[in-house]
Coordinates of C-alpha atoms in Angstrom, one line a residue:
M1 CA -5.6 13.1 -22.8
N2 CA -6.5 12.1 -19.5
R3 CA -9.9 10.8 -19.5
S4 CA -12.7 9.6 -16.7
T5 CA -15.9 8.1 -16.6
C6 CA -18.8 10.3 -17.1
N7 CA -20.5 10.4 -13.8
T8 CA -23.9 9.7 -15.2
C9 CA -23.6 7.5 -18.4
K10 CA -20.1 6.0 -16.9
K11 CA -18.8 6.4 -20.9
L12 CA -15.2 7.3 -21.2
V13 CA -14.9 11.1 -21.5
P14 CA -12.3 13.6 -21.5
A15 CA -11.7 15.0 -17.8
Q16 CA -9.2 17.5 -16.5
A17 CA -8.1 18.3 -12.3
T18 CA -9.3 21.6 -11.9
E19 CA -8.3 23.9 -8.3
R20 CA -11.5 25.8 -7.2
D21 CA -11.7 27.2 -3.2
G22 CA -8.8 25.4 -2.5
R23 CA -9.7 21.8 -3.4
V24 CA -9.2 19.7 -7.1
F25 CA -12.2 18.7 -8.6
L26 CA -12.0 16.2 -11.7
V27 CA -13.9 17.6 -14.2
K28 CA -16.0 15.6 -17.1
R29 CA -17.7 16.8 -20.5
C30 CA -19.7 14.4 -21.4
P31 CA -21.0 15.1 -25.3
A32 CA -24.1 13.3 -24.4
C33 CA -24.6 14.5 -20.6
G34 CA -22.8 17.9 -20.3
T35 CA -20.6 18.8 -17.6
S36 CA -19.9 16.8 -14.0
E37 CA -17.2 16.5 -11.5
T38 CA -16.4 15.0 -8.6
L39 CA -13.9 16.1 -5.4
I40 CA -10.7 14.6 -5.9
S41 CA -8.5 16.8 -3.5
G42 CA -9.5 18.8 -0.2
D43 CA -6.3 20.7 -0.2
A44 CA -4.6 21.8 -3.8
A45 CA -1.5 23.4 -2.3
R46 CA -1.1 19.6 -0.8
Y47 CA -2.1 18.2 -4.2
A48 CA 0.4 20.4 -6.4
K49 CA 3.1 19.8 -4.3
K50 CA 3.3 16.4 -4.7
R51 CA 2.7 16.7 -8.5
G52 CA 5.7 19.1 -8.6
L53 CA 8.0 16.2 -7.9
D54 CA 6.6 13.8 -10.9
P55 CA 9.9 13.0 -13.6
G56 CA 7.7 13.0 -16.2
F57 CA 5.9 9.9 -18.0
A58 CA 5.3 9.4 -21.7
Y59 CA 1.5 8.4 -21.9
Q60 CA 0.1 6.5 -24.7
G61 CA -3.7 7.2 -24.3
C62 CA -5.5 4.4 -22.0
G63 CA -8.7 3.1 -23.2
L64 CA -10.4 1.0 -20.4
N65 CA -9.5 -2.1 -22.3
C66 CA -8.0 -3.6 -19.4
T67 CA -9.2 -7.1 -20.3
S68 CA -6.7 -7.0 -23.5
C69 CA -4.2 -4.3 -23.5
H70 CA -0.7 -5.2 -22.2
H71 CA -0.3 -3.1 -19.0
K72 CA 3.0 -3.0 -17.6
N73 CA 4.2 -5.8 -15.5
P74 CA 3.0 -4.9 -12.0
N75 CA 5.3 -4.3 -8.7
I76 CA 2.5 -5.9 -6.7
V77 CA -0.2 -8.7 -7.7
F78 CA -3.4 -8.9 -5.9
V79 CA -5.3 -12.4 -6.5
D80 CA -8.6 -12.9 -5.5
V81 CA -9.6 -16.0 -4.0
T82 CA -13.0 -16.0 -3.0
N83 CA -16.1 -13.6 -2.9
R84 CA -17.3 -15.1 -0.1
C85 CA -16.9 -13.0 3.3
N86 CA -17.6 -13.8 7.3
L87 CA -19.0 -10.2 6.9
N88 CA -21.3 -8.0 5.3
C89 CA -20.0 -4.3 5.2
P90 CA -22.7 -2.3 3.3
I91 CA -19.8 -0.1 2.6
C92 CA -17.4 -2.9 0.9
I93 CA -15.5 -2.0 -2.7
N94 CA -16.0 -5.5 -3.8
N95 CA -20.0 -5.4 -3.6
T96 CA -19.5 -9.3 -2.7
P97 CA -23.2 -10.3 -2.1
S98 CA -24.4 -8.7 -5.1
M99 CA -22.6 -10.8 -7.5
G100 CA -25.1 -13.8 -7.3
F101 CA -22.5 -16.2 -8.0
L102 CA -19.7 -18.4 -5.9
F103 CA -16.1 -17.8 -7.3
E104 CA -13.8 -20.0 -5.9
P105 CA -11.4 -21.7 -8.5
P106 CA -9.5 -24.5 -7.9
L107 CA -5.7 -24.7 -6.9
E108 CA -4.4 -25.3 -10.2
Y109 CA -6.2 -21.5 -11.7
F110 CA -3.3 -20.1 -8.4
D111 CA -0.5 -22.2 -10.0
H112 CA -1.4 -20.5 -13.2
I113 CA -0.9 -16.8 -12.0
F114 CA 2.0 -17.6 -9.6
R115 CA 4.1 -19.7 -12.7
H116 CA 3.4 -16.6 -14.8
F117 CA 4.7 -13.8 -12.4
A118 CA 7.7 -15.8 -10.8
A119 CA 9.1 -15.4 -14.7
C120 CA 8.8 -11.9 -14.3
D121 CA 12.3 -10.0 -13.5
P122 CA 12.1 -8.5 -10.7
V123 CA 9.0 -10.9 -9.3
P124 CA 6.2 -9.1 -7.8
S125 CA 4.5 -9.6 -4.6
I126 CA 1.7 -11.3 -4.0
Q127 CA -1.6 -9.9 -2.2
L128 CA -4.2 -12.7 -1.8
F129 CA -7.4 -11.1 -1.6
G130 CA -11.5 -11.3 -1.0
G131 CA -14.0 -11.5 -0.3
E132 CA -12.2 -12.7 2.9
P133 CA -9.7 -15.3 2.3
T134 CA -9.4 -16.8 5.5
V135 CA -12.8 -18.8 4.6
R136 CA -11.1 -20.7 2.1
E137 CA -10.0 -24.1 4.0
D138 CA -7.1 -24.7 1.6
L139 CA -6.3 -21.1 2.2
F140 CA -2.5 -22.5 3.3
D141 CA -2.0 -24.3 0.4
I142 CA -2.3 -21.6 -1.9
I143 CA 0.2 -19.4 0.4
R144 CA 2.8 -22.5 0.5
L145 CA 1.7 -22.9 -3.2
A146 CA 2.7 -18.7 -3.8
R147 CA 5.8 -19.1 -1.7
S148 CA 7.1 -22.4 -3.4
Y149 CA 7.7 -20.1 -6.6
G150 CA 9.7 -17.7 -4.7
L151 CA 7.2 -15.0 -4.4
P152 CA 6.5 -12.7 -1.3
T153 CA 3.0 -13.2 -0.4
R154 CA 0.9 -11.0 1.8
V155 CA -3.1 -11.6 2.9
V156 CA -5.4 -9.3 3.2
T157 CA -7.9 -10.1 5.7
N158 CA -10.3 -8.6 8.2
G159 CA -9.1 -10.6 11.2
L160 CA -11.9 -12.1 12.2
R161 CA -10.5 -15.8 12.1
L162 CA -6.9 -14.6 13.5
A163 CA -9.0 -14.5 17.0
D164 CA -8.8 -17.8 17.1
P165 CA -5.1 -18.3 18.5
A166 CA -4.7 -21.6 17.0
Y167 CA -5.5 -20.4 12.7
C168 CA -3.3 -17.0 14.1
R169 CA -0.2 -19.6 14.9
R170 CA -0.8 -21.3 11.4
L171 CA -0.9 -18.0 9.6
I172 CA 1.8 -17.1 11.2
E173 CA 3.8 -19.8 10.7
T174 CA 3.5 -19.4 6.4
K175 CA 5.7 -16.4 7.2
A176 CA 3.2 -14.6 4.9
T177 CA 2.8 -10.7 5.7
I178 CA -0.6 -10.4 7.2
L179 CA -2.6 -7.0 6.2
I180 CA -5.5 -6.6 9.0
A181 CA -8.4 -4.3 8.0
Y182 CA -8.5 -2.2 11.6
D183 CA -10.5 1.1 11.3
G184 CA -9.5 1.9 14.4
A185 CA -11.0 1.6 18.0
N186 CA -14.8 3.2 18.0
P187 CA -17.6 0.8 18.2
A188 CA -19.7 3.0 16.6
T189 CA -17.7 3.1 13.4
Y190 CA -18.1 -0.6 12.9
R191 CA -21.6 -0.5 13.7
V192 CA -22.0 1.8 11.1
L193 CA -20.1 1.1 8.5
R194 CA -19.3 -2.6 9.2
H195 CA -22.9 -3.1 10.3
S196 CA -21.7 -5.3 13.3
E197 CA -19.9 -3.9 16.8
K198 CA -18.9 -7.6 17.5
A199 CA -16.2 -7.0 14.3
L200 CA -13.5 -4.9 16.3
E201 CA -13.5 -7.4 19.6
L202 CA -12.8 -10.0 17.5
K203 CA -10.3 -7.4 15.6
Q204 CA -8.4 -6.6 18.9
R205 CA -8.0 -10.3 20.1
A206 CA -6.4 -11.1 16.7
L207 CA -4.2 -8.4 17.2
D208 CA -3.1 -9.2 20.7
N209 CA -2.9 -13.2 19.5
I210 CA -0.5 -12.1 16.9
Q211 CA 1.7 -9.7 19.2
A212 CA 1.3 -12.9 21.9
I213 CA 2.8 -15.5 19.5
G214 CA 5.3 -13.2 17.4
G215 CA 6.9 -13.2 14.6
A216 CA 4.9 -11.6 12.0
K217 CA 5.2 -8.7 10.2
V218 CA 1.5 -6.8 10.0
T219 CA 0.3 -4.0 8.3
L220 CA -2.9 -2.4 9.2
M221 CA -5.9 -1.7 6.6
C222 CA -7.7 1.5 7.7
L223 CA -10.7 2.9 6.2
A224 CA -10.6 6.6 6.9
A225 CA -14.1 7.7 6.7
K226 CA -14.9 11.4 7.4
G227 CA -17.1 12.0 10.5
F228 CA -16.7 8.4 11.5
N229 CA -13.3 7.6 12.5
D230 CA -10.8 10.7 10.9
A231 CA -10.6 12.5 13.8
E232 CA -9.0 9.5 15.8
L233 CA -5.9 9.1 14.5
P234 CA -3.7 10.3 17.8
Q235 CA -5.5 7.0 19.7
L236 CA -4.5 5.1 16.7
F237 CA -0.8 5.7 16.7
E238 CA -0.6 5.5 20.4
F239 CA -2.0 1.7 19.8
C240 CA 0.4 0.8 16.8
H241 CA 3.6 2.2 19.1
E242 CA 2.5 0.0 21.7
R243 CA 2.7 -2.7 19.2
R244 CA 5.9 -1.6 17.1
D245 CA 7.3 -4.7 16.9
T246 CA 4.7 -6.4 15.3
I247 CA 2.9 -3.4 13.2
R248 CA 5.4 -2.3 10.7
A249 CA 2.7 0.5 8.7
I250 CA -0.8 1.4 8.3
Y251 CA -2.2 1.6 5.1
F252 CA -5.1 4.8 5.1
M253 CA -8.1 4.2 2.7
P254 CA -10.2 7.1 1.5
L255 CA -13.8 5.7 2.1
A256 CA -14.9 4.8 -1.7
H257 CA -18.5 5.9 -2.3
T258 CA -19.5 2.2 -4.2
W259 CA -22.4 1.5 -2.3
S260 CA -26.1 0.9 -2.9
A261 CA -28.7 3.0 -1.4
E262 CA -30.6 0.1 -0.5
R263 CA -27.5 -0.9 1.6
F264 CA -26.3 1.9 2.9
D265 CA -28.9 5.6 3.5
L266 CA -26.2 7.5 4.3
D267 CA -24.1 9.8 2.3
P268 CA -20.9 11.1 4.2
D269 CA -19.1 13.8 2.6
R270 CA -16.3 12.3 0.7
I271 CA -12.8 12.4 1.9
T272 CA -9.5 12.4 0.0
G273 CA -5.8 11.5 0.3
E274 CA -5.2 14.9 0.8
D275 CA -7.3 15.2 3.9
I276 CA -6.6 12.0 5.4
E277 CA -2.7 13.6 5.7
Q278 CA -4.3 16.7 7.2
R279 CA -5.6 14.7 9.8
V280 CA -2.5 13.0 10.4
A281 CA -0.5 16.3 10.6
D282 CA -3.4 17.4 12.6
A283 CA -2.0 14.6 15.1
F284 CA 1.1 16.5 15.8
P285 CA 0.6 20.1 16.0
A286 CA 4.0 21.1 16.9
D287 CA 5.9 19.3 13.9
H288 CA 5.6 20.2 10.0
V289 CA 4.1 17.1 8.0
E290 CA 4.1 16.6 4.5
F291 CA 3.7 13.7 3.0
L292 CA 5.7 12.8 -0.6
P293 CA 4.7 10.7 -3.6
A294 CA 5.1 6.8 -2.7
M295 CA 6.4 6.8 -6.2
F296 CA 9.8 8.6 -5.0
L297 CA 11.3 5.9 -3.7
G298 CA 11.7 4.7 -7.0
E299 CA 13.2 7.3 -8.1
V300 CA 16.0 7.2 -5.8
P301 CA 16.7 3.1 -6.0
T302 CA 20.4 3.6 -5.2
L303 CA 20.2 5.3 -2.2
V304 CA 17.5 2.9 -1.1
R305 CA 19.9 0.3 -1.9
C306 CA 22.7 1.4 -0.1
L307 CA 20.5 2.2 3.0
D308 CA 19.0 -1.4 2.7
I309 CA 15.7 0.1 2.3
R310 CA 13.0 -2.3 1.6
P311 CA 11.7 -1.0 -1.9
L312 CA 7.8 -0.1 -1.8
P313 CA 5.9 -1.8 -4.3
F314 CA 4.6 2.0 -6.0
A315 CA 7.4 3.0 -8.0
G316 CA 6.4 4.2 -11.2
A317 CA 3.5 5.4 -10.1
H318 CA 1.5 9.0 -10.1
P319 CA 2.5 11.2 -7.8
N320 CA -0.9 11.9 -6.7
C321 CA -1.9 8.4 -6.2
E322 CA -0.4 7.1 -3.1
S323 CA 1.4 9.1 -0.9
L324 CA 4.3 8.1 2.1
Y325 CA 4.9 9.8 5.4
M326 CA 7.3 8.2 8.1
L327 CA 6.6 8.2 12.0
V328 CA 9.6 7.4 13.8
S329 CA 9.8 6.2 17.2
D330 CA 12.1 7.7 20.0
G331 CA 11.1 4.6 22.3
E332 CA 8.4 6.2 24.0
R333 CA 6.2 7.4 21.0
Y334 CA 5.8 8.5 17.6
V335 CA 6.8 11.6 15.8
P336 CA 6.9 12.6 12.6
L337 CA 9.9 12.5 10.5
G338 CA 9.6 16.7 10.2
H339 CA 10.8 16.8 13.6
Y340 CA 14.3 15.6 12.4
L341 CA 14.4 18.2 9.7
R342 CA 14.7 22.0 9.4
S343 CA 13.7 21.8 5.8
P344 CA 10.1 21.2 3.7
V345 CA 10.1 17.2 3.3
E346 CA 9.8 18.3 -0.2
A347 CA 13.8 20.1 -0.3
F348 CA 15.0 17.3 1.3
A349 CA 13.7 15.0 -1.4
R350 CA 14.7 17.3 -4.2
A351 CA 18.9 17.2 -2.5
L352 CA 18.2 13.6 -2.5
R353 CA 17.2 13.0 -6.1
K354 CA 20.5 15.1 -6.6
V355 CA 22.6 12.5 -4.8
E356 CA 20.7 10.0 -7.1
E357 CA 21.5 11.5 -10.3
R358 CA 25.3 11.7 -9.4
L359 CA 25.5 8.3 -7.7
A360 CA 24.0 7.2 -10.9
R361 CA 26.5 8.5 -13.5
R362 CA 29.1 6.7 -11.6
D363 CA 27.2 3.7 -11.8
Y364 CA 26.9 3.0 -8.6
G365 CA 23.7 1.4 -8.7
L366 CA 25.2 -1.6 -11.0
R367 CA 28.2 -1.7 -9.0
L368 CA 26.5 -2.2 -5.8
R369 CA 23.9 -4.7 -7.7
R370 CA 24.1 -8.6 -6.1
A371 CA 22.2 -11.7 -5.7
K372 CA 19.8 -11.8 -3.0
G373 CA 21.2 -13.0 0.2
Q374 CA 25.0 -12.5 -1.3
E375 CA 27.0 -10.9 1.3
P376 CA 28.6 -7.4 0.0
T377 CA 31.8 -7.8 -0.8
F378 CA 34.8 -5.1 1.0
R379 CA 35.0 -2.9 -2.0
E380 CA 30.8 -2.5 -2.3
R381 CA 30.6 -1.7 1.4
L382 CA 33.4 1.0 0.5
L383 CA 30.9 2.1 -2.2
K384 CA 28.3 2.3 0.1
L385 CA 30.1 4.3 2.7
R386 CA 31.0 7.0 0.2
A387 CA 27.0 6.7 -0.8
I388 CA 25.9 7.1 2.8
F389 CA 28.2 10.3 3.5
A390 CA 26.8 11.7 0.8
V391 CA 23.5 11.3 2.3
T392 CA 25.0 12.7 5.4
R393 CA 25.9 15.8 3.9
V394 CA 22.5 15.9 2.7
M395 CA 21.5 15.6 6.5
L396 CA 23.5 18.3 7.6
R397 CA 22.4 20.8 5.5
H398 CA 18.5 20.4 5.7
G399 CA 18.4 17.9 9.2
R400 CA 18.7 18.6 12.9
L401 CA 20.5 15.9 13.5
G402 CA 21.2 16.8 17.4
R403 CA 18.0 15.8 17.7
L404 CA 18.6 12.6 15.9
I405 CA 21.7 11.4 17.1
R406 CA 22.0 10.0 20.9
G407 CA 24.1 11.2 23.4
K408 CA 25.2 14.9 24.5
G409 CA 28.7 16.4 24.2
L410 CA 31.6 14.2 23.1
A411 CA 29.3 11.1 23.1
K412 CA 27.0 12.5 20.5
L413 CA 30.1 13.7 18.2
G414 CA 31.4 10.0 18.7
H415 CA 27.9 8.6 17.9
A416 CA 27.1 10.6 14.9
L417 CA 30.9 9.6 13.3
A418 CA 30.0 5.9 14.2
L419 CA 26.8 5.9 12.3
P420 CA 27.9 5.8 8.7
F421 CA 30.5 2.8 9.6
A422 CA 27.6 1.0 11.3
L423 CA 25.2 1.3 8.2
A424 CA 28.2 0.6 5.8
F425 CA 29.9 -2.1 7.8
G426 CA 26.9 -3.0 10.3
R427 CA 24.4 -6.1 9.9
K428 CA 21.1 -4.3 9.8
T429 CA 20.2 -0.7 8.9
Q430 CA 17.7 -0.7 12.2
D431 CA 20.3 -2.0 14.5
A432 CA 22.6 0.9 13.7
L433 CA 20.0 3.3 14.0
E434 CA 19.1 2.1 17.4
R435 CA 22.7 2.1 18.9
H436 CA 23.2 5.6 17.3
T437 CA 20.1 7.7 17.0
N438 CA 17.2 8.4 18.9
A439 CA 15.2 6.2 16.0
H440 CA 13.6 3.0 17.8
G441 CA 11.9 2.2 14.5
V442 CA 9.7 3.4 11.8
L443 CA 6.1 3.7 11.2
Q444 CA 5.3 3.7 7.6
I445 CA 2.3 5.9 6.8
I446 CA 0.9 5.2 3.0
V447 CA -2.6 7.0 1.9
L448 CA -3.9 4.8 -0.9
P449 CA -5.8 6.6 -3.4
F450 CA -10.0 6.2 -4.3
E451 CA -11.1 2.8 -5.9
D452 CA -14.0 4.5 -7.3
R453 CA -15.0 4.8 -10.6
Y454 CA -16.1 8.6 -10.1
T455 CA -12.6 9.1 -9.3
L456 CA -10.8 7.4 -12.1
E457 CA -8.4 8.5 -14.0
T458 CA -6.6 7.3 -17.2
D459 CA -3.6 9.0 -16.7
R460 CA -3.2 7.5 -13.5
L461 CA -4.2 3.6 -14.8
E462 CA -1.2 3.8 -17.3
R463 CA 1.3 4.5 -14.5
C464 CA -0.3 1.8 -12.0
P465 CA 2.2 -0.3 -11.0
S466 CA -0.6 -2.3 -8.8
A467 CA -2.6 -5.1 -10.7
F468 CA -5.4 -7.7 -10.1
A469 CA -4.3 -11.1 -11.8
Y470 CA -6.2 -13.6 -13.2
W471 CA -6.0 -16.7 -15.2
D472 CA -8.1 -16.1 -18.7
P473 CA -9.4 -19.9 -19.3
A474 CA -10.6 -18.6 -23.4
D475 CA -6.8 -18.2 -24.5
G476 CA -5.4 -19.6 -21.3
E477 CA -2.9 -16.6 -20.4
V478 CA -2.5 -15.0 -17.6
K479 CA -3.8 -11.0 -17.5
H480 CA -4.1 -8.3 -14.8
I481 CA -5.9 -5.0 -14.7
P482 CA -4.8 -1.8 -12.8
V483 CA -6.4 -1.7 -9.4
C484 CA -8.5 0.9 -9.8
A485 CA -10.0 -0.2 -13.1
W486 CA -10.5 -4.1 -11.3
G487 CA -13.9 -3.0 -10.3
I488 CA -15.2 -2.0 -13.5
H489 CA -14.5 -5.5 -15.3
K490 CA -14.1 -8.3 -12.3
T491 CA -17.7 -9.5 -12.1
A492 CA -17.5 -10.4 -16.0
V493 CA -14.1 -11.6 -15.7
M494 CA -14.9 -13.9 -12.6
R495 CA -17.9 -14.9 -13.7
T496 CA -16.4 -16.2 -16.9
I497 CA -13.7 -18.0 -14.7
Q498 CA -16.2 -19.9 -12.3
D499 CA -18.6 -21.1 -15.4
H500 CA -15.1 -22.6 -16.9
Y501 CA -14.9 -24.4 -13.9
A502 CA -18.4 -25.2 -13.2
A503 CA -18.5 -26.9 -16.7
A504 CA -15.2 -28.5 -16.2
S505 CA -16.8 -30.3 -13.0
A506 CA -19.8 -30.9 -14.8
L507 CA -17.6 -32.9 -17.5
V508 CA -16.0 -35.1 -14.8
G509 CA -19.4 -35.6 -12.6
S510 CA -18.5 -33.4 -9.6
P511 CA -20.9 -31.0 -8.7
A512 CA -20.8 -27.3 -8.8
P513 CA -20.3 -25.7 -5.3
A514 CA -23.5 -23.9 -4.7
V515 CA -24.0 -20.2 -4.3
P516 CA -23.4 -19.1 -0.6
S517 CA -25.8 -17.2 1.9
V518 CA -24.0 -14.2 2.9
P519 CA -23.9 -13.9 6.4

């Protein structure tokens, strides 16, 4: 049974997604408070199409007992490194100013966590979070520690300190992927939602520094708020295209309604994932734009391996969590993936899943598996070529290859024939695409789910592949909590950890750090 928290008493109660007037509401039935509801989708048709691609899941019955639950190993691990921040955003989902204590554990705390996840197979990505990670002077030590365990590492930052070229260079040299909060180029958005117009100037300077220094992989984390910046996506895509050798993805986050009325007296309408998808579609009126559940790439692992696509961390997620789309650079601008398809993306996805099923029956996945960094054998390359031809047949049926393949007449035919061999025997997929197609780069568009308790669903939590991790001093174990439930438990968890280290400091005669003032 799907459950959520009552909008009034916040207890866990039965809940059901209900369509009404073309939208979807999460209806909660509380024995004490009666019925309450929260909007979870502004487009019931888009919501249902993604759910239609669900392979199914055996639910156990989540009780939100996350601190004692043995949840499945996550694909991506968030680690709070501090609750300090050099901004004071009233809409911050972490509510940092209201915590009332400093959370900044020592390096040994992170060693517990990194050592634990380094023993997982496969190892997850580590995402250093906050607060604002860059306010810690030992952030680079934390990054080095994570990478010493072989863990892919990301840093989520507001980007302000990267406006300093020297600091920006130091962070790039760590080889960590950088995720920067960037809500578009409208100063009014930052004045209202971030209480700082100056932040926009610093963020743009940071992105300029990253572009000038080079060698970094950057994802933009874009907060989407109805009536503030949701109509500015065309300009954002142009901005990303100008920096396409650096910016690889945009993660859109619906504004979560977690603020207190004392800090933010506005009450904007709730924007949903499907609303954001429609805003993306509005930016390309000449083409059909239809998002897929981000979990889909986890359903075609053999094809992902054959095409040398880096698997997204959302494999196994609920179909109505993260959603995915691709914009393709033609060298001059981004165009939607749908520009190269004659069928709906959903039909194309179903055809790829059938190819995956055939390949899986032949054990292609096992026969193509090799150690990281190991060159494929000639036999493996032939297997890969056969898989690529299978995908090519799907493209011939559902795609517009004439738009995708470079050249005209016989030259186009030559590129079409050469492409499968270049993908199978060439060194890099992107090199092959740039040589033989009009695809000069891809921008991933990911729409993230809500992170407030009013939209929480236990059906989604049970399948969540992303979690916040912590070391519990009470039993010495590393534990993790699904991302969308972290806000419910984090204050108590973080206070316990900080009290433990404060007591340890007192025993050795070192003063505990003072609670910082919020700028």
